[in-house]
């Protein structure tokens, strides 16, 4: 208990220290509007640029420890500032607990970019609503009805008619139907193709094949950790997904919606992973890694055969470029989705959102820069750079990049320092995918495309997820808090008998927490969402 209390106090002290200067602004008095309050605070958040024009300076909290940049520097941020008159001070999260502590203490900065605590932030006591600021300041921006509906689905109060963000990384079915030459962002395995060739290029067409190859690598390279298992976002995910456990909520054979860990496919997936562990293919120590960069360093240093990550050609390029600095003959490749992979579920209805806190010293500047970043011009600038300089559009509307851009793109550090195109605050999934698949070798694209028909997107499964303060939401949060420790027990069980016991104990724990009530809620709620939003 002492250790927990000390950790809590240290964490609170760290948050307080990091947020000095970004604390709670003056409260809005009766009779004051957001505009007058913002104007009173605006003087504290402006600076003069070299031309003598004033720039609004806003504090932006990025709620991701892995985020690639912590400074508003580079060609693209400077161009955004030039076009909007807004500059950001960036504060990147140090751990997953900070945002909750900031909300609880009332110490939110001007803007927050996050996929966490959505239902707490979609609250008029904590954040400004987009629609009210749009109307108040005469902003020429009207998000589409489906994006507004998705945003409202996160509101603390379901009866609240306002919306407090627009979720990025979302595209409608109609937009997807028009897309060409891109593959949705899903988890995948990257493998060392040079090592695979060295052991005779054996087949990896099925899950059994993949297991056999990993064992061959273990035998040929006994000092190598075959499977990384350290990337906290993608840890062992492809193995579970390819066995059918691909989303927190799934449709069962009767059309009911169930929590994924209660599906038969969950047992199959974790049993496969446990077999990997018992064969010495990954270490328990790697399961404790919490920083993606630490995990990736093992891949770049040649200490693993398989690295789990997102399926994107640019990440394959970066893996090869950065690994070859250490091991010139190294070659990474994308492992194609195996032929016997199960049908897989996506539930993409957007990923993260930008929130304007009630502490914001200049809400007018905030909504103006957000509206710009949501425009086609702003979205494309944030990811693709300057049209006519860094890219030109092809006949199908995809970017084709300059040689200078393509050279920088091979090295993530160079790319960030020069262009800094990682501030995808308001971009769509297709915006990102056209970046990743532009100018890519067709054979590489084919390796990512294989068996993509096994994935189906059901956005209603995401929109129907209960808010965190509702009864089913509390159950869901308790399950999420408990599951990571249970996963480790399942992954590292020392025998079949121990695995069966740990599995049954976890099923009992889920039932005790209330997973059956959660399943009932989702089964009833999903049809309502489909009818309401036209999914």
Coordinates of C-alpha atoms in Angstrom, one line a residue:
X1 CA 0.0 0.0 0.0
X2 CA 2.9 2.4 0.8
X3 CA 4.4 1.8 -2.6
X4 CA 1.1 2.5 -4.3
X5 CA 0.6 5.8 -2.4
X6 CA 4.2 6.9 -3.1
X7 CA 3.7 6.1 -6.8
X8 CA 0.5 8.1 -6.8
X9 CA 2.1 11.1 -5.1
X10 CA 5.1 11.0 -7.5
X11 CA 2.8 10.8 -10.5
X12 CA 0.7 13.8 -9.3
X13 CA 3.9 15.8 -8.6
X14 CA 5.2 15.0 -12.1
X15 CA 2.0 16.1 -13.8
X16 CA 2.0 19.3 -11.8
X17 CA 5.6 20.0 -12.7
X18 CA 5.0 19.3 -16.4
X19 CA 2.0 21.5 -16.6
X20 CA 3.5 24.6 -15.0
X21 CA 2.2 27.5 -17.1
X22 CA -0.6 25.4 -18.6
X23 CA -2.8 25.4 -15.6
X24 CA -6.4 26.2 -15.1
X25 CA -7.4 29.6 -16.5
X26 CA -9.8 32.1 -15.0
X27 CA -13.3 30.9 -14.5
X28 CA -16.1 32.2 -16.8
X29 CA -18.2 34.7 -14.8
X30 CA -22.0 35.1 -15.2
X31 CA -22.7 37.2 -18.3
X32 CA -19.3 36.4 -19.9
X33 CA -19.2 34.5 -23.2
X34 CA -16.5 32.2 -24.4
X35 CA -15.4 35.0 -26.7
X36 CA -14.9 37.6 -23.9
X37 CA -13.3 35.1 -21.6
X38 CA -11.0 33.9 -24.5
X39 CA -10.1 37.5 -25.3
X40 CA -9.2 38.2 -21.7
X41 CA -6.8 35.2 -21.8
X42 CA -5.6 35.8 -25.3
X43 CA -2.9 38.3 -24.4
X44 CA -1.2 35.6 -22.3
X45 CA -1.0 33.4 -25.4
X46 CA 0.3 35.5 -28.2
X47 CA 3.8 36.3 -29.6
X48 CA 5.1 38.4 -32.5
X49 CA 6.7 36.7 -35.5
X50 CA 9.5 38.0 -37.6
X51 CA 7.1 40.0 -39.9
X52 CA 5.6 41.7 -36.9
X53 CA 2.3 39.9 -37.0
X54 CA 0.9 38.4 -33.8
X55 CA 0.6 34.6 -33.5
X56 CA -1.7 32.9 -31.1
X57 CA 0.3 30.4 -29.0
X58 CA -1.7 27.4 -27.6
X59 CA -0.5 24.6 -25.4
X60 CA -1.2 21.2 -26.9
X61 CA -1.1 18.0 -24.9
X62 CA -0.4 14.9 -26.9
X63 CA -1.6 11.9 -24.9
X64 CA 0.7 9.4 -26.5
X65 CA 4.1 8.4 -25.1
X66 CA 5.2 7.1 -28.5
X67 CA 4.3 10.3 -30.4
X68 CA 7.1 11.1 -32.8
X69 CA 7.6 14.8 -32.0
X70 CA 7.6 17.0 -29.0
X71 CA 8.2 20.4 -30.7
X72 CA 6.4 22.5 -33.2
X73 CA 9.3 22.8 -35.6
X74 CA 10.0 21.8 -39.2
X75 CA 8.7 22.8 -42.6
X76 CA 5.1 21.6 -42.1
X77 CA 4.4 23.0 -38.6
X78 CA 5.8 26.4 -39.8
X79 CA 3.6 26.3 -42.9
X80 CA 0.5 25.5 -40.7
X81 CA 1.4 28.5 -38.5
X82 CA 1.9 30.7 -41.5
X83 CA -1.6 29.7 -42.8
X84 CA -3.4 29.9 -39.5
X85 CA -1.6 32.3 -37.3
X86 CA -1.4 29.6 -34.5
X87 CA 1.7 28.1 -33.0
X88 CA 1.6 25.2 -30.5
X89 CA 3.7 24.5 -27.4
X90 CA 3.8 20.7 -27.4
X91 CA 3.6 18.6 -24.2
X92 CA 3.9 14.9 -24.8
X93 CA 2.5 12.4 -22.3
X94 CA 5.0 10.5 -20.1
X95 CA 2.6 7.8 -19.0
X96 CA -1.0 6.7 -19.4
X97 CA -2.2 8.1 -16.0
X98 CA -1.5 11.8 -16.7
X99 CA -4.6 12.8 -18.6
X100 CA -6.9 11.3 -15.9
X101 CA -5.1 13.2 -13.2
X102 CA -5.3 16.5 -15.2
X103 CA -9.0 16.1 -15.7
X104 CA -9.5 15.3 -12.0
X105 CA -7.5 18.3 -10.9
X106 CA -8.9 20.7 -13.5
X107 CA -5.4 21.4 -14.9
X108 CA -6.0 20.7 -18.6
X109 CA -4.0 22.8 -21.1
X110 CA -5.6 24.7 -24.0
X111 CA -5.9 21.6 -26.3
X112 CA -5.8 17.8 -25.8
X113 CA -5.2 15.2 -28.5
X114 CA -6.2 11.8 -27.2
X115 CA -8.2 8.6 -27.7
X116 CA -8.6 8.1 -23.9
X117 CA -11.1 9.6 -21.5
X118 CA -13.3 10.5 -24.4
X119 CA -16.6 10.4 -22.5
X120 CA -15.1 12.5 -19.7
X121 CA -13.9 15.2 -22.1
X122 CA -17.1 15.3 -24.1
X123 CA -18.6 17.3 -21.3
X124 CA -19.6 21.0 -21.2
X125 CA -18.1 21.4 -17.8
X126 CA -14.7 20.5 -19.0
X127 CA -14.5 21.4 -22.7
X128 CA -15.9 23.8 -25.2
X129 CA -18.3 22.3 -27.8
X130 CA -17.2 22.7 -31.4
X131 CA -20.7 23.6 -32.7
X132 CA -21.1 26.5 -30.2
X133 CA -17.7 27.9 -31.0
X134 CA -18.3 27.5 -34.8
X135 CA -21.5 29.5 -34.4
X136 CA -20.1 32.1 -32.1
X137 CA -17.0 32.9 -34.2
X138 CA -18.7 32.5 -37.6
X139 CA -16.4 29.6 -38.7
X140 CA -17.1 28.3 -42.2
X141 CA -17.0 24.6 -41.3
X142 CA -19.8 22.1 -41.0
X143 CA -18.6 18.5 -40.3
X144 CA -20.5 15.7 -42.0
X145 CA -23.5 14.3 -40.2
X146 CA -21.9 10.9 -39.6
X147 CA -18.8 12.5 -38.1
X148 CA -21.0 14.6 -35.8
X149 CA -23.1 11.6 -34.8
X150 CA -19.9 9.6 -34.0
X151 CA -18.6 12.5 -31.9
X152 CA -21.9 12.8 -30.0
X153 CA -21.8 9.1 -29.2
X154 CA -19.0 9.8 -26.7
X155 CA -20.9 12.5 -24.8
X156 CA -21.0 12.2 -21.0
X157 CA -24.7 13.0 -21.1
X158 CA -26.4 11.1 -24.0
X159 CA -29.1 13.9 -24.1
X160 CA -26.4 16.5 -24.8
X161 CA -26.9 17.8 -28.3
X162 CA -23.5 19.4 -28.7
X163 CA -20.3 17.8 -29.9
X164 CA -16.8 18.4 -28.5
X165 CA -14.5 16.9 -31.0
X166 CA -14.4 15.3 -34.5
X167 CA -12.7 11.9 -34.5
X168 CA -9.8 11.6 -36.9
X169 CA -8.7 8.5 -38.8
X170 CA -12.3 7.9 -40.0
X171 CA -13.8 7.5 -43.5
X172 CA -17.3 6.7 -44.5
X173 CA -18.1 3.6 -46.5
X174 CA -18.8 5.8 -49.5
X175 CA -15.3 7.3 -49.3
X176 CA -13.7 3.8 -48.9
X177 CA -15.6 2.6 -52.0
X178 CA -13.8 5.3 -54.0
X179 CA -10.4 4.5 -52.6
X180 CA -7.7 2.9 -54.8
X181 CA -4.4 1.2 -54.1
X182 CA -4.4 1.3 -50.3
X183 CA -4.9 -1.2 -47.4
X184 CA -6.5 -0.4 -44.1
X185 CA -4.2 0.0 -41.1
X186 CA -4.1 -3.4 -39.3
X187 CA -1.5 -5.2 -37.2
X188 CA 1.1 -7.3 -39.0
X189 CA 4.3 -9.2 -38.5
X190 CA 7.5 -8.0 -40.1
X191 CA 10.2 -10.7 -40.4
X192 CA 13.9 -10.7 -41.3
X193 CA 13.8 -12.0 -44.9
X194 CA 17.6 -12.5 -45.0
X195 CA 17.4 -14.9 -42.0
X196 CA 14.4 -16.6 -43.6
X197 CA 16.4 -17.1 -46.8
X198 CA 19.4 -18.4 -44.8
X199 CA 17.3 -21.3 -43.3
X200 CA 16.0 -22.3 -46.8
X201 CA 13.0 -20.0 -47.4
X202 CA 10.4 -22.3 -45.9
X203 CA 6.7 -21.7 -46.4
X204 CA 4.8 -19.4 -44.1
X205 CA 1.4 -19.7 -45.7
X206 CA -0.4 -21.0 -42.6
X207 CA -0.3 -20.5 -38.8
X208 CA 1.3 -23.9 -38.4
X209 CA 3.9 -23.0 -41.1
X210 CA 4.8 -19.8 -39.2
X211 CA 5.3 -21.7 -35.9
X212 CA 7.6 -24.2 -37.7
X213 CA 9.7 -21.4 -39.2
X214 CA 10.0 -19.6 -35.9
X215 CA 11.3 -22.8 -34.3
X216 CA 13.8 -23.3 -37.1
X217 CA 15.1 -19.8 -36.5
X218 CA 15.4 -20.5 -32.8
X219 CA 17.5 -23.6 -33.6
X220 CA 19.7 -21.8 -36.1
X221 CA 20.1 -18.6 -34.0
X222 CA 19.9 -19.7 -30.4
X223 CA 21.0 -16.3 -29.0
X224 CA 18.3 -14.4 -30.9
X225 CA 14.9 -13.6 -29.4
X226 CA 12.7 -14.9 -32.3
X227 CA 9.6 -12.9 -31.5
X228 CA 9.9 -9.3 -30.1
X229 CA 6.6 -9.2 -28.1
X230 CA 7.7 -5.9 -26.7
X231 CA 5.8 -3.2 -28.6
X232 CA 3.1 -2.2 -26.1
X233 CA 0.5 -1.2 -28.8
X234 CA 1.0 -4.1 -31.1
X235 CA 2.3 -6.8 -28.7
X236 CA 1.5 -10.2 -30.1
X237 CA -1.6 -8.8 -31.7
X238 CA -1.3 -10.3 -35.2
X239 CA -1.2 -13.8 -33.7
X240 CA -4.4 -13.2 -31.8
X241 CA -6.1 -11.4 -34.7
X242 CA -5.2 -14.0 -37.3
X243 CA -6.8 -16.6 -35.0
X244 CA -10.0 -14.5 -35.0
X245 CA -9.6 -12.3 -31.9
X246 CA -9.4 -9.0 -33.7
X247 CA -11.5 -6.5 -31.8
X248 CA -12.8 -5.9 -28.3
X249 CA -16.3 -6.8 -29.4
X250 CA -17.3 -9.4 -32.0
X251 CA -20.4 -10.8 -33.6
X252 CA -20.9 -14.5 -32.6
X253 CA -22.4 -17.1 -34.9
X254 CA -25.9 -16.1 -33.7
X255 CA -25.5 -12.4 -34.4
X256 CA -25.1 -11.5 -30.8
X257 CA -22.3 -9.1 -29.7
X258 CA -19.8 -10.5 -27.2
X259 CA -16.7 -9.4 -25.6
X260 CA -13.8 -10.9 -27.5
X261 CA -12.2 -12.7 -24.6
X262 CA -15.3 -14.8 -24.2
X263 CA -15.1 -16.1 -27.8
X264 CA -13.7 -19.5 -28.7
X265 CA -11.2 -17.7 -30.9
X266 CA -9.6 -16.1 -27.8
X267 CA -8.7 -19.5 -26.4
X268 CA -7.2 -20.5 -29.7
X269 CA -5.1 -17.3 -30.0
X270 CA -3.7 -17.3 -26.4
X271 CA -3.0 -21.1 -26.6
X272 CA -0.9 -20.5 -29.8
X273 CA 1.0 -17.7 -28.0
X274 CA 1.5 -19.9 -24.9
X275 CA 3.0 -22.5 -27.2
X276 CA 5.4 -19.9 -28.6
X277 CA 6.5 -18.9 -25.1
X278 CA 7.0 -22.5 -23.9
X279 CA 9.2 -23.1 -27.0
X280 CA 11.4 -20.1 -26.0
X281 CA 10.3 -17.8 -28.9
X282 CA 9.9 -14.7 -26.7
X283 CA 10.8 -13.6 -23.2
X284 CA 8.7 -12.6 -20.2
X285 CA 10.9 -9.6 -19.8
X286 CA 9.7 -8.2 -23.2
X287 CA 6.1 -8.4 -22.0
X288 CA 7.0 -5.7 -19.5
X289 CA 8.3 -3.1 -22.0
X290 CA 6.0 0.0 -22.0
X291 CA 7.9 2.1 -24.6
X292 CA 7.6 1.4 -28.3
X293 CA 11.1 2.8 -29.0
X294 CA 12.7 0.3 -26.5
X295 CA 11.0 -2.6 -28.3
X296 CA 11.9 -1.3 -31.8
X297 CA 15.5 -0.9 -30.8
X298 CA 15.8 -4.7 -30.5
X299 CA 14.6 -5.0 -34.1
X300 CA 17.0 -2.3 -35.3
X301 CA 19.9 -4.0 -33.5
X302 CA 19.2 -7.4 -35.0
X303 CA 18.0 -9.0 -31.8
X304 CA 14.7 -10.5 -33.1
X305 CA 13.4 -12.3 -36.2
X306 CA 9.8 -11.0 -35.9
X307 CA 8.6 -7.6 -35.0
X308 CA 4.9 -6.8 -34.5
X309 CA 3.8 -3.4 -35.8
X310 CA 1.3 -1.6 -38.0
X311 CA 0.9 -2.7 -41.6
X312 CA 2.3 0.3 -43.5
X313 CA 4.9 0.4 -46.3
X314 CA 6.6 3.4 -44.8
X315 CA 7.3 1.5 -41.6
X316 CA 8.8 -1.3 -43.6
X317 CA 11.0 1.2 -45.3
X318 CA 12.0 2.7 -42.0
X319 CA 12.8 -0.7 -40.5
X320 CA 15.1 -1.6 -43.4
X321 CA 16.8 1.8 -43.5
X322 CA 17.5 2.0 -39.8
X323 CA 18.4 -1.7 -39.3
X324 CA 20.8 -1.6 -42.2
X325 CA 22.8 1.1 -40.4
X326 CA 23.7 -1.6 -37.9
X327 CA 23.4 -4.7 -40.1
X328 CA 24.1 -3.8 -43.7
X329 CA 22.8 -7.1 -45.1
X330 CA 19.5 -7.1 -43.1
X331 CA 16.2 -7.1 -45.0
X332 CA 12.8 -6.9 -43.4
X333 CA 9.6 -7.9 -45.2
X334 CA 5.9 -8.0 -44.4
X335 CA 4.5 -11.4 -43.5
X336 CA 1.4 -11.9 -45.6
X337 CA -1.9 -12.7 -43.7
X338 CA -1.8 -16.5 -43.7
X339 CA -4.3 -18.4 -45.8
X340 CA -5.9 -20.1 -42.9
X341 CA -6.4 -16.8 -40.9
X342 CA -9.9 -16.5 -39.4
X343 CA -12.4 -13.8 -40.5
X344 CA -11.4 -10.6 -38.8
X345 CA -13.3 -7.6 -37.4
X346 CA -12.4 -4.0 -37.7
X347 CA -14.5 -1.4 -35.8
X348 CA -13.1 1.9 -37.1
X349 CA -15.3 4.9 -36.3
X350 CA -12.4 7.2 -35.8
X351 CA -9.5 7.0 -33.4
X352 CA -8.5 10.2 -31.6
X353 CA -9.9 13.7 -31.2
X354 CA -8.7 17.2 -30.4
X355 CA -10.5 18.8 -27.4
X356 CA -10.6 22.5 -26.5
X357 CA -10.6 22.7 -22.7
X358 CA -12.4 25.4 -20.7
X359 CA -9.0 26.6 -19.6
X360 CA -8.2 27.5 -23.2
X361 CA -6.8 31.1 -23.3
X362 CA -7.9 31.7 -26.9
X363 CA -10.9 29.4 -27.9
X364 CA -11.4 31.5 -31.1
X365 CA -7.9 30.7 -32.3
X366 CA -8.4 27.0 -31.2
X367 CA -11.5 26.4 -33.3
X368 CA -10.1 28.3 -36.3
X369 CA -6.9 26.1 -36.4
X370 CA -9.0 23.0 -35.9
X371 CA -11.3 23.9 -38.7
X372 CA -8.3 24.5 -41.0
X373 CA -6.7 21.2 -40.0
X374 CA -10.0 19.5 -40.9
X375 CA -10.2 21.1 -44.3
X376 CA -8.8 19.2 -47.3
X377 CA -5.9 21.7 -47.6
X378 CA -5.1 21.5 -43.9
X379 CA -5.3 17.7 -43.7
X380 CA -3.1 17.2 -46.7
X381 CA -0.5 19.8 -45.6
X382 CA -0.3 18.1 -42.1
X383 CA 0.6 14.7 -43.7
X384 CA 1.8 15.4 -47.3
X385 CA 3.5 18.7 -47.1
X386 CA 3.2 21.6 -49.6
X387 CA 1.3 20.8 -52.8
X388 CA 3.4 21.6 -55.8
X389 CA 6.6 21.5 -53.8
X390 CA 6.6 18.3 -51.7
X391 CA 3.9 16.5 -53.7
X392 CA 1.7 16.6 -56.8
X393 CA -1.6 14.8 -57.2
X394 CA -2.0 11.9 -59.5
X395 CA -5.1 11.3 -61.6
X396 CA -6.8 9.3 -58.8
X397 CA -6.1 12.0 -56.3
X398 CA -3.2 10.3 -54.5
X399 CA 0.0 12.2 -53.8
X400 CA 3.3 11.6 -55.7
X401 CA 6.2 12.9 -53.6
X402 CA 9.3 14.8 -54.6
X403 CA 12.7 13.1 -54.6
X404 CA 13.8 15.2 -51.6
X405 CA 10.7 14.0 -49.6
X406 CA 11.2 10.4 -50.6
X407 CA 14.9 10.5 -49.5
X408 CA 14.0 12.0 -46.1
X409 CA 11.1 9.5 -45.7
X410 CA 13.5 6.6 -45.5
X411 CA 14.7 7.8 -42.1
X412 CA 12.1 8.7 -39.5
X413 CA 14.5 10.9 -37.6
X414 CA 15.4 12.9 -40.7
X415 CA 11.8 13.1 -41.7
X416 CA 10.7 14.5 -38.3
X417 CA 13.6 17.0 -38.1
X418 CA 13.1 18.3 -41.7
X419 CA 9.3 18.1 -42.4
X420 CA 7.7 16.9 -39.1
X421 CA 4.6 15.5 -40.8
X422 CA 3.4 13.6 -37.7
X423 CA 0.8 16.0 -36.4
X424 CA -2.1 14.0 -37.8
X425 CA -4.6 15.8 -35.4
X426 CA -7.5 15.9 -37.9
X427 CA -6.6 13.7 -40.8
X428 CA -8.6 10.8 -42.1
X429 CA -7.6 7.2 -42.4
X430 CA -7.4 7.5 -46.2
X431 CA -5.2 10.6 -45.9
X432 CA -2.7 8.6 -43.9
X433 CA -2.9 5.6 -46.2
X434 CA -2.3 7.5 -49.4
X435 CA 0.8 8.8 -47.6
X436 CA 2.0 5.3 -46.7
X437 CA 1.3 3.8 -50.1
X438 CA 2.5 6.6 -52.4
X439 CA 5.2 5.6 -54.8
X440 CA 5.5 2.2 -53.3
X441 CA 6.8 -0.8 -55.3
X442 CA 3.6 -2.8 -56.5
X443 CA 5.1 -6.0 -55.2
X444 CA 5.4 -4.5 -51.7
X445 CA 1.8 -3.3 -51.9
X446 CA 0.7 -6.8 -52.9
X447 CA 2.3 -8.3 -49.8
X448 CA 0.2 -6.0 -47.7
X449 CA -3.0 -6.6 -49.7
X450 CA -3.0 -10.4 -49.6
X451 CA -6.0 -11.8 -47.8
X452 CA -7.3 -8.3 -46.8
X453 CA -10.8 -9.6 -47.8
X454 CA -10.7 -11.5 -44.4
X455 CA -11.2 -8.1 -42.7
X456 CA -14.7 -6.5 -42.4
X457 CA -15.3 -3.1 -40.8
X458 CA -18.2 -2.8 -38.4
X459 CA -18.1 0.8 -37.1
X460 CA -21.2 0.2 -35.0
X461 CA -19.2 -2.0 -32.7
X462 CA -17.1 1.0 -31.8
X463 CA -19.8 3.6 -31.5
X464 CA -21.9 1.3 -29.3
X465 CA -19.2 1.0 -26.7
X466 CA -20.7 2.4 -23.4
X467 CA -19.5 5.6 -21.8
X468 CA -17.0 5.1 -19.0
X469 CA -19.3 6.4 -16.2
X470 CA -22.3 4.2 -17.2
X471 CA -22.9 0.8 -15.5
X472 CA -21.8 -1.2 -18.5
X473 CA -19.0 1.2 -19.1
X474 CA -17.7 0.7 -15.6
X475 CA -17.8 -3.1 -16.2
X476 CA -15.8 -2.6 -19.5
X477 CA -13.2 -0.5 -17.7
X478 CA -12.8 -3.0 -14.9
X479 CA -12.2 -5.7 -17.5
X480 CA -9.6 -3.6 -19.4
X481 CA -7.8 -2.9 -16.1
X482 CA -7.7 -6.6 -15.2
X483 CA -7.0 -8.2 -18.6
X484 CA -3.3 -7.3 -19.2
X485 CA -2.1 -9.1 -16.1
X486 CA -4.3 -12.0 -17.0
X487 CA -2.9 -12.1 -20.5
X488 CA 0.6 -12.4 -19.1
X489 CA -0.4 -15.3 -17.0
X490 CA -1.9 -17.0 -20.0
X491 CA 1.0 -16.3 -22.2
X492 CA 3.6 -17.6 -19.7
X493 CA 1.8 -20.6 -18.3
X494 CA 4.4 -23.4 -17.8
X495 CA 2.3 -26.4 -18.7
X496 CA -1.0 -27.3 -20.4
X497 CA -2.5 -27.9 -16.9
X498 CA -1.5 -24.5 -15.7
X499 CA -2.8 -22.9 -18.9
X500 CA -6.2 -24.5 -18.5
X501 CA -6.4 -23.3 -14.8
X502 CA -5.3 -19.8 -15.6
X503 CA -7.8 -19.6 -18.5
X504 CA -10.7 -20.9 -16.4
X505 CA -9.7 -18.5 -13.6
X506 CA -9.8 -15.6 -16.1
X507 CA -13.2 -16.7 -17.4
X508 CA -14.5 -16.8 -13.9
X509 CA -13.1 -13.3 -13.2
X510 CA -14.8 -11.9 -16.3
X511 CA -18.1 -13.4 -15.2
X512 CA -17.6 -12.0 -11.7
X513 CA -16.9 -8.5 -13.1
X514 CA -20.0 -8.6 -15.2
X515 CA -19.1 -9.6 -18.8
X516 CA -22.5 -11.2 -19.4
X517 CA -24.2 -7.9 -18.5
X518 CA -21.8 -6.1 -20.9
X519 CA -22.5 -8.6 -23.7
X520 CA -26.3 -8.1 -23.2
X521 CA -25.9 -4.3 -23.3
X522 CA -23.9 -4.4 -26.5
X523 CA -26.2 -6.9 -28.2
X524 CA -29.2 -4.6 -27.5
X525 CA -27.3 -1.3 -28.3
X526 CA -25.6 -2.3 -31.6
X527 CA -28.9 -2.6 -33.6
X528 CA -30.0 0.8 -32.3
X529 CA -26.7 2.4 -33.4
X530 CA -26.9 0.8 -36.9
X531 CA -30.4 2.2 -37.4
X532 CA -29.6 5.6 -35.9
X533 CA -26.4 6.2 -37.9
X534 CA -27.1 4.1 -41.0
X535 CA -24.2 1.7 -40.6

